[in-house]
Coordinates of C-alpha atoms in Angstrom, one line a residue:
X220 CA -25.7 -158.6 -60.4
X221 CA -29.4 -159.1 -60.2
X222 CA -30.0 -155.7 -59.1
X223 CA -28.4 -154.1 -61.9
X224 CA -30.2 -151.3 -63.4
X225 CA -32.1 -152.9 -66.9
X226 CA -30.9 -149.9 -69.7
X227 CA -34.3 -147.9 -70.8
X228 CA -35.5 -149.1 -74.0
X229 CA -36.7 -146.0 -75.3
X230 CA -34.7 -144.1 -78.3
X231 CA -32.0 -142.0 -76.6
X232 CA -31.3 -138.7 -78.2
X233 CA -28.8 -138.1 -80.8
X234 CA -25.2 -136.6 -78.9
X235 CA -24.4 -133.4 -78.4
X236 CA -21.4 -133.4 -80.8
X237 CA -23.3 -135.5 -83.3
X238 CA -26.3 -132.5 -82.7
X239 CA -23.6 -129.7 -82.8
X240 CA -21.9 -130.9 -86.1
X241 CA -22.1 -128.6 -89.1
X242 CA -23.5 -130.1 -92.7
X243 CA -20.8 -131.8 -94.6
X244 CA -21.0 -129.0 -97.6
X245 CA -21.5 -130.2 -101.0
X246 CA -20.6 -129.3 -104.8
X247 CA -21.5 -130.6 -108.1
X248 CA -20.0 -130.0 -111.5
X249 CA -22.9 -131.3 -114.0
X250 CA -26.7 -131.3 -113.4
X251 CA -27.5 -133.6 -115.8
X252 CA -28.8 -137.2 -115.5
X253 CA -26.6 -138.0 -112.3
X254 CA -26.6 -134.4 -111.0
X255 CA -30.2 -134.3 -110.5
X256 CA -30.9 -138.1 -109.4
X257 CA -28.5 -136.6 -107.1
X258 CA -30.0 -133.3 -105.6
X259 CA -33.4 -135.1 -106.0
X260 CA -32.8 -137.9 -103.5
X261 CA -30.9 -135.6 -101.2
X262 CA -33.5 -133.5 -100.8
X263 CA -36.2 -136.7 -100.7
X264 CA -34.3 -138.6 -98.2
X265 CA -32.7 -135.6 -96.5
X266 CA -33.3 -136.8 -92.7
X267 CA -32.8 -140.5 -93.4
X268 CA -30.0 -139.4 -95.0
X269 CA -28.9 -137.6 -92.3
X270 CA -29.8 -140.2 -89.3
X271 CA -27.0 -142.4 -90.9
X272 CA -24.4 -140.0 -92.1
X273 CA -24.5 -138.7 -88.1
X274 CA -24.5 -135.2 -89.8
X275 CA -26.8 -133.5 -92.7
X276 CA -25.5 -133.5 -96.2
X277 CA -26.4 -130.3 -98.2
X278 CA -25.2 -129.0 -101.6
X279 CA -24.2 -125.3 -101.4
X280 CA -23.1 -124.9 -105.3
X281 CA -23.7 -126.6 -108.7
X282 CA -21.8 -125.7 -111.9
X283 CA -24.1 -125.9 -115.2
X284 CA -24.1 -124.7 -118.3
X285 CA -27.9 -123.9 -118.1
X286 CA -28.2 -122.0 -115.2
X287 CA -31.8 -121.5 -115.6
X288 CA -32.3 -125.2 -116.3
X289 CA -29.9 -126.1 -113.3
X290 CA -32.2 -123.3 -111.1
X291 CA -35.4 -125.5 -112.0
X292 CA -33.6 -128.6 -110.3
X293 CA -32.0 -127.0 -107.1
X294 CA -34.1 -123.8 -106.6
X295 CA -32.5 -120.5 -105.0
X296 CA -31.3 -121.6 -101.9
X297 CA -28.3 -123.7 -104.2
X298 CA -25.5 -121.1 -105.5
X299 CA -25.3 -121.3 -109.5
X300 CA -22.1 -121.2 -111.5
X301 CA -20.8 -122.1 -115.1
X302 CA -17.4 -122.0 -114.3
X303 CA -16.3 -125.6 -112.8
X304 CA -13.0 -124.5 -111.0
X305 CA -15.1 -122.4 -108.9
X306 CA -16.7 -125.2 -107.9
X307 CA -13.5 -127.4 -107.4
X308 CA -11.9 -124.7 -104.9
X309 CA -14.7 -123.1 -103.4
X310 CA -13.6 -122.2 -99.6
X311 CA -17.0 -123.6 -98.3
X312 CA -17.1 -127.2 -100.6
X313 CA -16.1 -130.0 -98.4
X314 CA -16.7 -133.1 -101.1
X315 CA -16.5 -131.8 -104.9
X316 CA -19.0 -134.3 -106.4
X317 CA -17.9 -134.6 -110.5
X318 CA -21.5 -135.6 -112.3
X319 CA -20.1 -134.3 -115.9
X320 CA -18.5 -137.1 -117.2
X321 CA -15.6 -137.2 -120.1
X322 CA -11.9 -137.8 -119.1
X323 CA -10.4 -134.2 -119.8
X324 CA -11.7 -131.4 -118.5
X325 CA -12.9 -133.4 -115.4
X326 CA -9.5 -134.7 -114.5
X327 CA -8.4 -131.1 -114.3
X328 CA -11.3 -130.1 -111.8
X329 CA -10.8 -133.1 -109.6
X330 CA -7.3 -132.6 -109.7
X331 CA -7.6 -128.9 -108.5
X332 CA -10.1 -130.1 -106.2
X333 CA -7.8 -132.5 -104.6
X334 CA -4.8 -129.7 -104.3
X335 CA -8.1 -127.7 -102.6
X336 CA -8.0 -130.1 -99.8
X337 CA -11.5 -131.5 -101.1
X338 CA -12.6 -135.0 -101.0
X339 CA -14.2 -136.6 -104.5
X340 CA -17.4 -138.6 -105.0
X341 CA -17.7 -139.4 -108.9
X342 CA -19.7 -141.8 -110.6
X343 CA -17.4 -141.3 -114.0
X344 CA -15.5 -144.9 -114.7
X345 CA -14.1 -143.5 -117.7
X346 CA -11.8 -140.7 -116.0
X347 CA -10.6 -143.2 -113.3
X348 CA -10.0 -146.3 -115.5
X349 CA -7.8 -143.9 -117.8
X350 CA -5.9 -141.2 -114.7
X351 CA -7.3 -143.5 -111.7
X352 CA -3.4 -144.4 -110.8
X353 CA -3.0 -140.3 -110.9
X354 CA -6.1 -139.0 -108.7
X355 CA -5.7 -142.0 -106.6
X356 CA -1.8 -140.6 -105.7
X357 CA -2.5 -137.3 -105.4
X358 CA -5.7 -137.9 -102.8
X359 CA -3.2 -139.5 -100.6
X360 CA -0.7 -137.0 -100.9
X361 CA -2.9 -134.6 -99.7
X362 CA -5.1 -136.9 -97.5
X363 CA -8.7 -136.8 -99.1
X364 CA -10.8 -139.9 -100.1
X365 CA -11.8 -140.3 -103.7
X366 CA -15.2 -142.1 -103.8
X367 CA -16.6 -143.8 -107.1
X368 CA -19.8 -146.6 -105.9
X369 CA -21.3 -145.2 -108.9
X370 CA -18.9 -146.0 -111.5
X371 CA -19.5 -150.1 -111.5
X372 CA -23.1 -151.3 -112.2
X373 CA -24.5 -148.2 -110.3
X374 CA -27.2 -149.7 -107.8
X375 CA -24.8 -152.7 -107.4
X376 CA -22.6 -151.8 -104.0
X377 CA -19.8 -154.1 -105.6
X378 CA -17.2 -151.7 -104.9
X379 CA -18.0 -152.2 -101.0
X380 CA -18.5 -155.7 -101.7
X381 CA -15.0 -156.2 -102.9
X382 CA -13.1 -153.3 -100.3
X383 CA -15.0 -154.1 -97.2
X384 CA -17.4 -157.3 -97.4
X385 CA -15.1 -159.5 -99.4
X386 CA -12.0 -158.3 -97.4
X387 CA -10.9 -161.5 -95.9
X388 CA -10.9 -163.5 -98.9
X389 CA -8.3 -163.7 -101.8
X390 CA -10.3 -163.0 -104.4
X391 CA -9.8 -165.5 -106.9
X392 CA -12.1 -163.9 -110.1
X393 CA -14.6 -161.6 -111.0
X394 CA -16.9 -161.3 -113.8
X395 CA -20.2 -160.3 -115.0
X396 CA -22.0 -158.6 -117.2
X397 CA -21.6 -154.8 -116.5
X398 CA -22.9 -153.2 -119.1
X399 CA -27.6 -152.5 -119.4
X400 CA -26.9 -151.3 -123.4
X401 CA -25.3 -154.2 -125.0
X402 CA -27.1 -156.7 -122.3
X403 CA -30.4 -155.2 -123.9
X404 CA -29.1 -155.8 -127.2
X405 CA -28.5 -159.3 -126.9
X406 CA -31.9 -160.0 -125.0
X407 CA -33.7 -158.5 -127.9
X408 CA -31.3 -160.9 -130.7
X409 CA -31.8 -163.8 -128.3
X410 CA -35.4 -163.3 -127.3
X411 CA -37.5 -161.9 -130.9
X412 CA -34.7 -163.2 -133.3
X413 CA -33.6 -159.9 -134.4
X414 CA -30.1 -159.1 -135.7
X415 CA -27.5 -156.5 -133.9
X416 CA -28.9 -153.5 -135.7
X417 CA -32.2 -153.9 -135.3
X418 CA -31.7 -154.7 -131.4
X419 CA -29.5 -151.5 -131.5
X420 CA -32.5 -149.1 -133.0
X421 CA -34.9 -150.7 -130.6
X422 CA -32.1 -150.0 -127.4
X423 CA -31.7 -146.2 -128.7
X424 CA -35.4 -145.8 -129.3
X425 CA -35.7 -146.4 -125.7
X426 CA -33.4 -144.7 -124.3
X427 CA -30.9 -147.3 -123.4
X428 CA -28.3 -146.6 -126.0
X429 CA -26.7 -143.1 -126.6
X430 CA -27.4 -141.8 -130.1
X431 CA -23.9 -142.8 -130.2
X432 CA -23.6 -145.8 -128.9
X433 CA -19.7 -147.1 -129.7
X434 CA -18.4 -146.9 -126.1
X435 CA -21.0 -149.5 -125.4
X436 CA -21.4 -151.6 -128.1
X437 CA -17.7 -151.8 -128.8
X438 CA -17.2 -153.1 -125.1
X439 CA -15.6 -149.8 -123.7
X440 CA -17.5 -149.0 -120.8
X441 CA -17.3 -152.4 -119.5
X442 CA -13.6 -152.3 -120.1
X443 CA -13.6 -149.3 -117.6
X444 CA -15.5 -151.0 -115.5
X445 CA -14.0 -154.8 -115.3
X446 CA -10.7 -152.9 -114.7
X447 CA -11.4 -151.1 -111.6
X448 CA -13.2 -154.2 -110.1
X449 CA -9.9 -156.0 -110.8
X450 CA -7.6 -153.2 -109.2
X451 CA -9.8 -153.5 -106.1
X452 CA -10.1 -157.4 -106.5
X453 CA -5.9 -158.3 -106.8
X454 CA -4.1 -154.8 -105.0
X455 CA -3.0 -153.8 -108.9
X456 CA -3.0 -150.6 -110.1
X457 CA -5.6 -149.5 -112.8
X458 CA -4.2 -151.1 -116.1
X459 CA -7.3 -150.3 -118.8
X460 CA -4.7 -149.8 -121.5
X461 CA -3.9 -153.3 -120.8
X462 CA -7.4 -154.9 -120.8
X463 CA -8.1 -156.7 -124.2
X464 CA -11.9 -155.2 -125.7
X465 CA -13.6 -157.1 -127.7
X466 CA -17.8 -155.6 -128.6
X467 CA -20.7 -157.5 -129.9
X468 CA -21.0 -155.4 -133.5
X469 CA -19.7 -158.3 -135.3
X470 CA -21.9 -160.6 -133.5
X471 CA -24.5 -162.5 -135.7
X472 CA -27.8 -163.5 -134.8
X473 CA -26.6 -167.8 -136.4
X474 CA -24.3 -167.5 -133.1
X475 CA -26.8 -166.7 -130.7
X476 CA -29.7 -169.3 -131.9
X477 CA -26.4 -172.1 -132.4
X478 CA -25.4 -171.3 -128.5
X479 CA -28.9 -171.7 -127.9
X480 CA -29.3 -175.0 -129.5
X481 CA -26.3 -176.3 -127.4
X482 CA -27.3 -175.2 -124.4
X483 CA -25.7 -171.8 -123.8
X484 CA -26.7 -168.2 -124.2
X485 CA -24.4 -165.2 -125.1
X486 CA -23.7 -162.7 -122.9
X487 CA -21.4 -159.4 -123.0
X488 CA -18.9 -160.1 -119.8
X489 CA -16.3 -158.5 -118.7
X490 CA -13.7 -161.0 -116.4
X491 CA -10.9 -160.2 -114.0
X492 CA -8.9 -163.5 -113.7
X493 CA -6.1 -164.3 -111.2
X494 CA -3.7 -166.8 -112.8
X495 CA -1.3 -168.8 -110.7
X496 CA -0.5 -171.5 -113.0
X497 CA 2.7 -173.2 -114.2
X498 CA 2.1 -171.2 -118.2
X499 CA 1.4 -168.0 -116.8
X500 CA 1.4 -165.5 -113.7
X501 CA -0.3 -162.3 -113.5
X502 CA -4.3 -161.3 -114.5
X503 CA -6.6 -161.9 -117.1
X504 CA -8.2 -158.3 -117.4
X505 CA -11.1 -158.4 -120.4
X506 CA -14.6 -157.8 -122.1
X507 CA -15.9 -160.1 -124.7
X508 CA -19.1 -161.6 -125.8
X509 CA -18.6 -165.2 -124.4
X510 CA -21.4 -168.2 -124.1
X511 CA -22.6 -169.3 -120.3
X512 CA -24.5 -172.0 -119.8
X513 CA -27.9 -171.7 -120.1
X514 CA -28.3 -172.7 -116.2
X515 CA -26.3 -170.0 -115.1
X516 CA -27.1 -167.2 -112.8
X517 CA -25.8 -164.7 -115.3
X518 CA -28.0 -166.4 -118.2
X519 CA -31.0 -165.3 -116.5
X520 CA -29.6 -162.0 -116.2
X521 CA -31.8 -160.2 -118.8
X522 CA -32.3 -156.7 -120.4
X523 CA -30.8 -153.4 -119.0
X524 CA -29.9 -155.4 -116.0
X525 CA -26.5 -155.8 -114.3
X526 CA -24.6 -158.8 -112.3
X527 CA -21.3 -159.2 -111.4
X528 CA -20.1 -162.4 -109.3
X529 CA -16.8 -163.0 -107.1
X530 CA -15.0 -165.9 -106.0
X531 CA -13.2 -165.8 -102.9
X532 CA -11.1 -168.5 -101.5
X533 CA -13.9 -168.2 -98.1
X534 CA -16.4 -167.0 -98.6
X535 CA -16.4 -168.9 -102.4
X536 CA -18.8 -167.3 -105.2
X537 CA -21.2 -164.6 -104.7
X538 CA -23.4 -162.4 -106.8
X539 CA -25.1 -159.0 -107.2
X540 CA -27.8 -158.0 -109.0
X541 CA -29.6 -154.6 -110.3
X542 CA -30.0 -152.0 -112.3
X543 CA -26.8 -151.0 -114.3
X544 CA -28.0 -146.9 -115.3
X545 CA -30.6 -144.8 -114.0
X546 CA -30.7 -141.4 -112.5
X547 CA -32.1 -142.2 -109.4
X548 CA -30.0 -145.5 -109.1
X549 CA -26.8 -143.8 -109.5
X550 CA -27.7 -141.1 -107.3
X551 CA -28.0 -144.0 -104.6
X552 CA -24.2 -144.6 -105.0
X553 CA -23.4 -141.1 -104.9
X554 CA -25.2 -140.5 -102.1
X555 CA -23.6 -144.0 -100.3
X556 CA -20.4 -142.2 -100.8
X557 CA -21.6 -138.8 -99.7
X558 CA -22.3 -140.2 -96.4
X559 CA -18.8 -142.7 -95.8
X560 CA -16.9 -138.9 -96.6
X561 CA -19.6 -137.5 -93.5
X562 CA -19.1 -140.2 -91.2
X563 CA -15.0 -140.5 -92.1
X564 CA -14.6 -136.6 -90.7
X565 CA -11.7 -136.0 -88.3
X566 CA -10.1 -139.8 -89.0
X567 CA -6.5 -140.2 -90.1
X568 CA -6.1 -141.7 -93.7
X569 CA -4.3 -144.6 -92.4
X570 CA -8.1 -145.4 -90.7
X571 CA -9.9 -144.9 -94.0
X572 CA -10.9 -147.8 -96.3
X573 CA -7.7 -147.4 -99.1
X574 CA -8.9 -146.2 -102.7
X575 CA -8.2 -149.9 -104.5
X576 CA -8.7 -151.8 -101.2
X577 CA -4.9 -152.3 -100.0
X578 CA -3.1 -149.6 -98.6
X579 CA -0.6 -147.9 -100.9
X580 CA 2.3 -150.5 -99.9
X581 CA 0.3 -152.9 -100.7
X582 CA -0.6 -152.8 -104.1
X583 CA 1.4 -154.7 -106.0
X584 CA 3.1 -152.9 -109.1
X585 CA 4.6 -155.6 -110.6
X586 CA 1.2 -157.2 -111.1
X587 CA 0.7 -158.0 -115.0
X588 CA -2.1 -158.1 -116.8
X589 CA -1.7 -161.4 -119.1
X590 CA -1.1 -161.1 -123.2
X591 CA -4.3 -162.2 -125.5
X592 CA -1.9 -165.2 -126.6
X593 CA -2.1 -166.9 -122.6
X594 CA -6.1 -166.2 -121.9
X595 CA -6.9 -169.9 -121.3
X596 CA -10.4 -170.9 -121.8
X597 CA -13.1 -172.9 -123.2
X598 CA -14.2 -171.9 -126.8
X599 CA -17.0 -172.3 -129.4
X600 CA -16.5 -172.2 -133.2
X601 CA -19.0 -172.4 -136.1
X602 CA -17.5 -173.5 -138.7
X603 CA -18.8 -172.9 -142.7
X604 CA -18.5 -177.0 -144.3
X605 CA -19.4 -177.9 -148.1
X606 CA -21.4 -180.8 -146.8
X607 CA -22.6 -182.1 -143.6
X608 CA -20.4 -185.3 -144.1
X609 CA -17.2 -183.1 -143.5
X610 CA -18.4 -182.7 -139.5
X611 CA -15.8 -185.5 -138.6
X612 CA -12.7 -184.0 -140.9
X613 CA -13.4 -180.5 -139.1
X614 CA -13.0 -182.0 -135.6
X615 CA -10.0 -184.3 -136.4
X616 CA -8.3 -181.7 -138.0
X617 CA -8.4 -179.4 -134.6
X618 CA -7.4 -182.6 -132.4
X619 CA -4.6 -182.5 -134.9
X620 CA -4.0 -178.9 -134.1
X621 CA -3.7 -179.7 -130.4
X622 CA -7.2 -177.6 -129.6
X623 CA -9.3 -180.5 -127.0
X624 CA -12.4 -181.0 -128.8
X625 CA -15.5 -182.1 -126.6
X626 CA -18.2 -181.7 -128.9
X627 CA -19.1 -181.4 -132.5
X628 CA -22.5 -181.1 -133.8
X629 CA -24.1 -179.8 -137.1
X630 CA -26.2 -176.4 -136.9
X631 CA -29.9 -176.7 -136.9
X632 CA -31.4 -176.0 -140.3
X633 CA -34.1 -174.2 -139.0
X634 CA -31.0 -171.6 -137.5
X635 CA -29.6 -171.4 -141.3
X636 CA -30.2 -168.0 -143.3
X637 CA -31.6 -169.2 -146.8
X638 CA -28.8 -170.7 -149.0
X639 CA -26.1 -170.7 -146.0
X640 CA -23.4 -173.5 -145.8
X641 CA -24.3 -176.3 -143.4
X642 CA -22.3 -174.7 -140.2
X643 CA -20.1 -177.3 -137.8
X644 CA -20.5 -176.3 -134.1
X645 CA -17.6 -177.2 -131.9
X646 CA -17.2 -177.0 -128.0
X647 CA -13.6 -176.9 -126.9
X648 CA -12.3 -178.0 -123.2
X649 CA -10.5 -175.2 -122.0
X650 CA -7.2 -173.9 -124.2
X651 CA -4.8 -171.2 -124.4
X652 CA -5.8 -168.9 -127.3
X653 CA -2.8 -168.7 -128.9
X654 CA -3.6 -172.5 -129.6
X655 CA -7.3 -171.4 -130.8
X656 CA -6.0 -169.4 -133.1
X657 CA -3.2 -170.9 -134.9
X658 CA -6.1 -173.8 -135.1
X659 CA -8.9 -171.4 -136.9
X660 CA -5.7 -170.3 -139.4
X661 CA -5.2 -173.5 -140.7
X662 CA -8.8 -174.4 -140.9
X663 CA -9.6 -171.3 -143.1
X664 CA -7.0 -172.9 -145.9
X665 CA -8.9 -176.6 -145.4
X666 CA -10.5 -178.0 -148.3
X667 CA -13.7 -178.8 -146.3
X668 CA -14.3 -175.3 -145.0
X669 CA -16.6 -173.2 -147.5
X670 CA -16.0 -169.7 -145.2
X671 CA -15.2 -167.8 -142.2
X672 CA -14.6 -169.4 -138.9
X673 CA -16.2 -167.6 -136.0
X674 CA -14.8 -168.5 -132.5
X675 CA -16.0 -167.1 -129.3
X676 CA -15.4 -167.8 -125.4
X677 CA -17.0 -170.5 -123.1
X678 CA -17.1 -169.2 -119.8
X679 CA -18.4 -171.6 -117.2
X680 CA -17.7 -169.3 -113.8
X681 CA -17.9 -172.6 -111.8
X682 CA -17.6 -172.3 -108.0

């Protein structure tokens, strides 16, 4: 065995079939912000690109309004078209990749794309949280992939992490903050003191909020987002009717300095919860503005930034971190999905990593996503008193209410608008909500309570 031959350490060339094997053929609907990140970092990173895909990638046909606009992106060697089913059913498209956005329209092209024999790459968490159960069916009935990196936290490979990485673990939660817009927002409240609408003009002055910004600020997006994590985390189908939304436009800039002062800063998260418990079976699916400690991961997470973290029964809690929007950075995940369609050619479905992570047995349909009423957590409340000497009254009367009180404390003045009540701050241990809020009911009629009781989440994320 000495004599063996030792292998030759110089790079072998590429083999013959790999050599031989035509492009996989690409095309877009939309040359906007994603389209041209898109074309861009093809064309940048074409070879590399190629090396790993084991075949070259190129884009044969874009659908724009503009077609001189779209010309100025791709040049002549890409064919032009305004009419997007041309695109979806075009005899030489392998991979239809959707970069328009909106839930209407481009369910009909992907849908016709589909019926075309055409795999999907789409970066648009909007159409699959509301027709992902659809698209999802009919790619296996026809055997294509649907891809969609880009739709979660764009530069974050969480999809992956959850379908491929985090496949031997039963995933247990996931959570983060999955929205750049509203994450902005609250750095700016936390960071210069500012209120929501100020925050909001600075976010759309810069380019981080849309002129209209309600999908974001009203929780939305991350409500798309959280959902398909959760499908891929639990085997469930997409259930975004079912998530409960909750935005930060009501939230006051009192709240953020109070979470502040006890030790806690307030972030925009959505959370996929397994429950298991003797109250309740099925998922917690939501977005809300909740309070992390202030020695959390995710506290530090700050402007446009995204994270999301997972805890699996192994491997136990992991995080990812990057940039949540971007043309470039979404055209990364595009581009990651363009090249698992290149290298996935001539395989049999049953081979392919499944849409949702389990194979179409698998899922499990009678998965439910858990009522408002059962969500069982921590909570803060601020609560309006005539007179500091009423702090005591406010947190026997929730004991009374069966709501476990761990803390009470008064606001600081220095946090008070001019001529405010003196505000109670209490920190629950964790409690169903439908306790919370049968508690905050009867406080609003006590005689030591001089207005509105705000409550929000507590959400600890402990490993």
């Amino acid at each position: 065995m000495y004599r063996d031959p030792v292998p030759s350490l110089e790079p072998q060339p590429l083999h013959a079939t790999t050599v031989a094997m035509r492009p996989l053929r690409v095309g877009m609907i939309g040359i906007g912000t994603v389209g041209a990140g898109t074309f861009r970092v093809l064309a940048r990173n074409q070879a590399l690109i190629a090396g790993r895909a084991g075949r070259g990638i190129k884009m044969v046909v874009v659908c724009a309004r503009s077609l001189a606009r779209a010309m100025s992106v791709v040049g002549k060697d890409v064919a032009l078209t305004n009419d997007p089913m041309q695109v979806a059913t075009h005899p030489d498209v392998d991979v239809l990749v959707e970069a328009a956005g909106g839930t209407g329209p481009a369910r009909e092209w992907v849908l016709a794309a589909i019926r075309a024999g055409k795999h999907v790459v789409t970066a648009n968490k909007a159409l699959l949280a509301v027709h992902g159960n659809e698209i999802f069916a009919a790619a296996r009935q026809h055997g294509v992939v649907v891809a969609y990196e880009g739709a979660v936290a764009v530069s974050i490979p969480i999809v992956k992490a959850l379908r491929e990485g985090l496949t031997a673990n039963r995933i247990e939660w996931v959570a983060g903050i999955i929205n750049g817009t509203t994450n902005f927002i609250l750095s700016k409240m936390r960071d210069e003191g500012v209120g929501f609408a100020e925050a909001l003009a600075q976010a759309q002055a810069l380019g981080y909020a849309e002129a209209d910004p309600t999908f974001d600020i009203e929780g939305i997006d991350a409500a798309h987002k959280i959902t398909l994590l959760a499908a891929n985390a639990f085997g469930m189908p997409v259930r975004f009717a079912d998530a409960q939304v909750e935005g930060i436009t009501a939230l006051q800039g009192l709240d953020v300095a109070c979470a502040e002062q006890l030790g806690f800063r307030i972030k925009l998260l959505g959370v996929a919860k397994r429950r298991e418990d003797g109250d309740a079976e099925g998922v917690e699916l939501r977005v809300q503005p909740a309070l992390v400690p202030a020695t959390h991961l995710l506290a530090h997470v700050n402007g446009s930034m995204n994270a999301v973290m997972v805890k699996g029964d192994a491997a136990g809690v992991t995080m990812y971190y990057g940039a949540g929007a971007g043309s470039e950075q979404t055209a990364s995940a595009v581009i990651a999905d363009l090249v698992d369609v290149a290298r996935l050619d001539g395989t049999r479905a049953a081979q392919r990593v499944p849409h949702l992570g389990f194979h179409a047995d698998a899922v499990n349909e009678g998965l439910a996503v858990l009522p408002r009423a059962a969500v069982h957590t921590r909570h803060y409340l601020r609560v309006p008193v005539h007179s500091a000497q009423q702090i005591e009254a406010v947190g026997a009367w929730l004991a009374a209410q069966q709501v476990p009180v761990l803390q009470v404390a008064l606001a600081a003045e220095k946090s008070l608008p001019p001529g405010s009540h003196t505000q109670v701050l209490v920190l629950t241990d964790a409690v169903a909500q439908a306790n919370v809020d049968l508690a905050v009911h009867a406080l609003a009629a006590h005689p030591a309570v001089a207005g509105p009781v705000v409550t929000l989440r507590v959400e600890l994320l402990e490993g």
